[in-house]
PDB file of C-alpha atoms in Angstrom:
ATOM      1  CA  UNK A   1      27.071  16.541  34.970  1.00 49.00           C
ATOM      2  CA  UNK A   2      28.580  17.967  31.781  1.00 50.00           C
ATOM      3  CA  UNK A   3      27.157  17.049  28.440  1.00 47.00           C
ATOM      4  CA  UNK A   4      27.439  18.012  24.786  1.00 49.00           C
ATOM      5  CA  UNK A   5      23.945  18.132  23.254  1.00 50.00           C
ATOM      6  CA  UNK A   6      25.293  17.360  19.795  1.00 50.00           C
ATOM      7  CA  UNK A   7      26.918  14.095  20.857  1.00 58.00           C
ATOM      8  CA  UNK A   8      25.186  12.863  23.991  1.00 80.00           C
ATOM      9  CA  UNK A   9      21.960  10.976  24.188  1.00 92.00           C
ATOM     10  CA  UNK A  10      19.640  10.769  27.164  1.00 95.00           C
ATOM     11  CA  UNK A  11      18.623   7.414  28.618  1.00 97.00           C
ATOM     12  CA  UNK A  12      16.081   6.750  31.345  1.00 97.00           C
ATOM     13  CA  UNK A  13      16.896   3.587  33.266  1.00 98.00           C
ATOM     14  CA  UNK A  14      14.995   1.486  35.757  1.00 98.00           C
ATOM     15  CA  UNK A  15      17.047  -0.419  38.327  1.00 98.00           C
ATOM     16  CA  UNK A  16      16.396  -2.678  41.300  1.00 97.00           C
ATOM     17  CA  UNK A  17      18.512  -3.757  44.292  1.00 96.00           C
ATOM     18  CA  UNK A  18      17.270  -5.753  47.281  1.00 94.00           C
ATOM     19  CA  UNK A  19      13.658  -4.760  46.617  1.00 92.00           C
ATOM     20  CA  UNK A  20      14.427  -1.067  46.091  1.00 95.00           C
ATOM     21  CA  UNK A  21      13.411   0.274  42.683  1.00 96.00           C
ATOM     22  CA  UNK A  22      14.816   3.506  41.297  1.00 97.00           C
ATOM     23  CA  UNK A  23      14.758   5.389  38.001  1.00 97.00           C
ATOM     24  CA  UNK A  24      17.711   7.488  36.882  1.00 98.00           C
ATOM     25  CA  UNK A  25      18.629   9.504  33.812  1.00 96.00           C
ATOM     26  CA  UNK A  26      22.077   9.296  32.253  1.00 96.00           C
ATOM     27  CA  UNK A  27      23.689  11.150  29.364  1.00 94.00           C
ATOM     28  CA  UNK A  28      26.300   9.545  27.130  1.00 93.00           C
ATOM     29  CA  UNK A  29      27.224   9.233  23.477  1.00 90.00           C
ATOM     30  CA  UNK A  30      28.441   5.662  24.089  1.00 93.00           C
ATOM     31  CA  UNK A  31      25.483   3.254  24.353  1.00 92.00           C
ATOM     32  CA  UNK A  32      27.730   0.543  25.804  1.00 95.00           C
ATOM     33  CA  UNK A  33      28.291   2.649  28.951  1.00 96.00           C
ATOM     34  CA  UNK A  34      24.620   3.260  29.776  1.00 97.00           C
ATOM     35  CA  UNK A  35      24.139   0.422  32.277  1.00 97.00           C
ATOM     36  CA  UNK A  36      27.391   1.113  34.160  1.00 98.00           C
ATOM     37  CA  UNK A  37      26.576   4.830  34.379  1.00 97.00           C
ATOM     38  CA  UNK A  38      23.037   4.032  35.541  1.00 98.00           C
ATOM     39  CA  UNK A  39      24.299   1.719  38.296  1.00 98.00           C
ATOM     40  CA  UNK A  40      26.725   4.391  39.521  1.00 98.00           C
ATOM     41  CA  UNK A  41      24.049   7.090  39.442  1.00 98.00           C
ATOM     42  CA  UNK A  42      21.546   4.860  41.268  1.00 98.00           C
ATOM     43  CA  UNK A  43      24.091   4.108  43.986  1.00 98.00           C
ATOM     44  CA  UNK A  44      24.789   7.828  44.460  1.00 97.00           C
ATOM     45  CA  UNK A  45      21.094   8.762  44.453  1.00 97.00           C
ATOM     46  CA  UNK A  46      20.131   6.084  47.010  1.00 96.00           C
ATOM     47  CA  UNK A  47      22.799   7.360  49.391  1.00 96.00           C
ATOM     48  CA  UNK A  48      22.009  11.058  48.904  1.00 96.00           C
ATOM     49  CA  UNK A  49      18.226  10.873  48.928  1.00 94.00           C
ATOM     50  CA  UNK A  50      17.537   7.981  51.271  1.00 93.00           C
ATOM     51  CA  UNK A  51      20.736   7.356  53.231  1.00 96.00           C
ATOM     52  CA  UNK A  52      20.849   3.786  51.906  1.00 95.00           C
ATOM     53  CA  UNK A  53      24.260   2.561  50.794  1.00 96.00           C
ATOM     54  CA  UNK A  54      24.254   0.118  47.893  1.00 96.00           C
ATOM     55  CA  UNK A  55      27.259  -0.646  45.712  1.00 97.00           C
ATOM     56  CA  UNK A  56      26.747  -0.061  41.978  1.00 98.00           C
ATOM     57  CA  UNK A  57      27.234  -3.796  41.373  1.00 97.00           C
ATOM     58  CA  UNK A  58      24.172  -4.560  43.530  1.00 97.00           C
ATOM     59  CA  UNK A  59      21.829  -2.890  41.027  1.00 98.00           C
ATOM     60  CA  UNK A  60      20.213  -4.788  38.188  1.00 98.00           C
ATOM     61  CA  UNK A  61      19.100  -2.727  35.204  1.00 98.00           C
ATOM     62  CA  UNK A  62      15.658  -3.904  34.084  1.00 98.00           C
ATOM     63  CA  UNK A  63      14.804  -1.136  31.617  1.00 98.00           C
ATOM     64  CA  UNK A  64      16.628   1.317  29.370  1.00 97.00           C
ATOM     65  CA  UNK A  65      14.723   3.849  27.271  1.00 97.00           C
ATOM     66  CA  UNK A  66      16.402   6.336  24.967  1.00 95.00           C
ATOM     67  CA  UNK A  67      14.755   9.757  25.196  1.00 91.00           C
ATOM     68  CA  UNK A  68      14.589  12.194  22.320  1.00 81.00           C
ATOM     69  CA  UNK A  69      16.150  15.572  23.113  1.00 73.00           C
ATOM     70  CA  UNK A  70      14.459  18.522  21.436  1.00 67.00           C
TER      71      UNK A  70
END
C-alpha cells in the first residue's frame, strides 16, 4: 500500500461481521474514507488469513482510532 507520510494519517479500526472481530490499519489523508477502506481491508484480510469470504458491506466498524506517526 503506497502512502505519503506528509499527507496520510494512520487509523486503527475494529470491525465485526457475523461474530468475527478483526482489527485493521488503514492510511489515508481523507478522514471520510476511513470506514470504507477499513471494510475493504477487513474483507481482504479475512479471505487471505482465514479463507473466510465476507463482502465489505457485511462489516460494521465499531471503533476508529487515529494513530500518531513519529
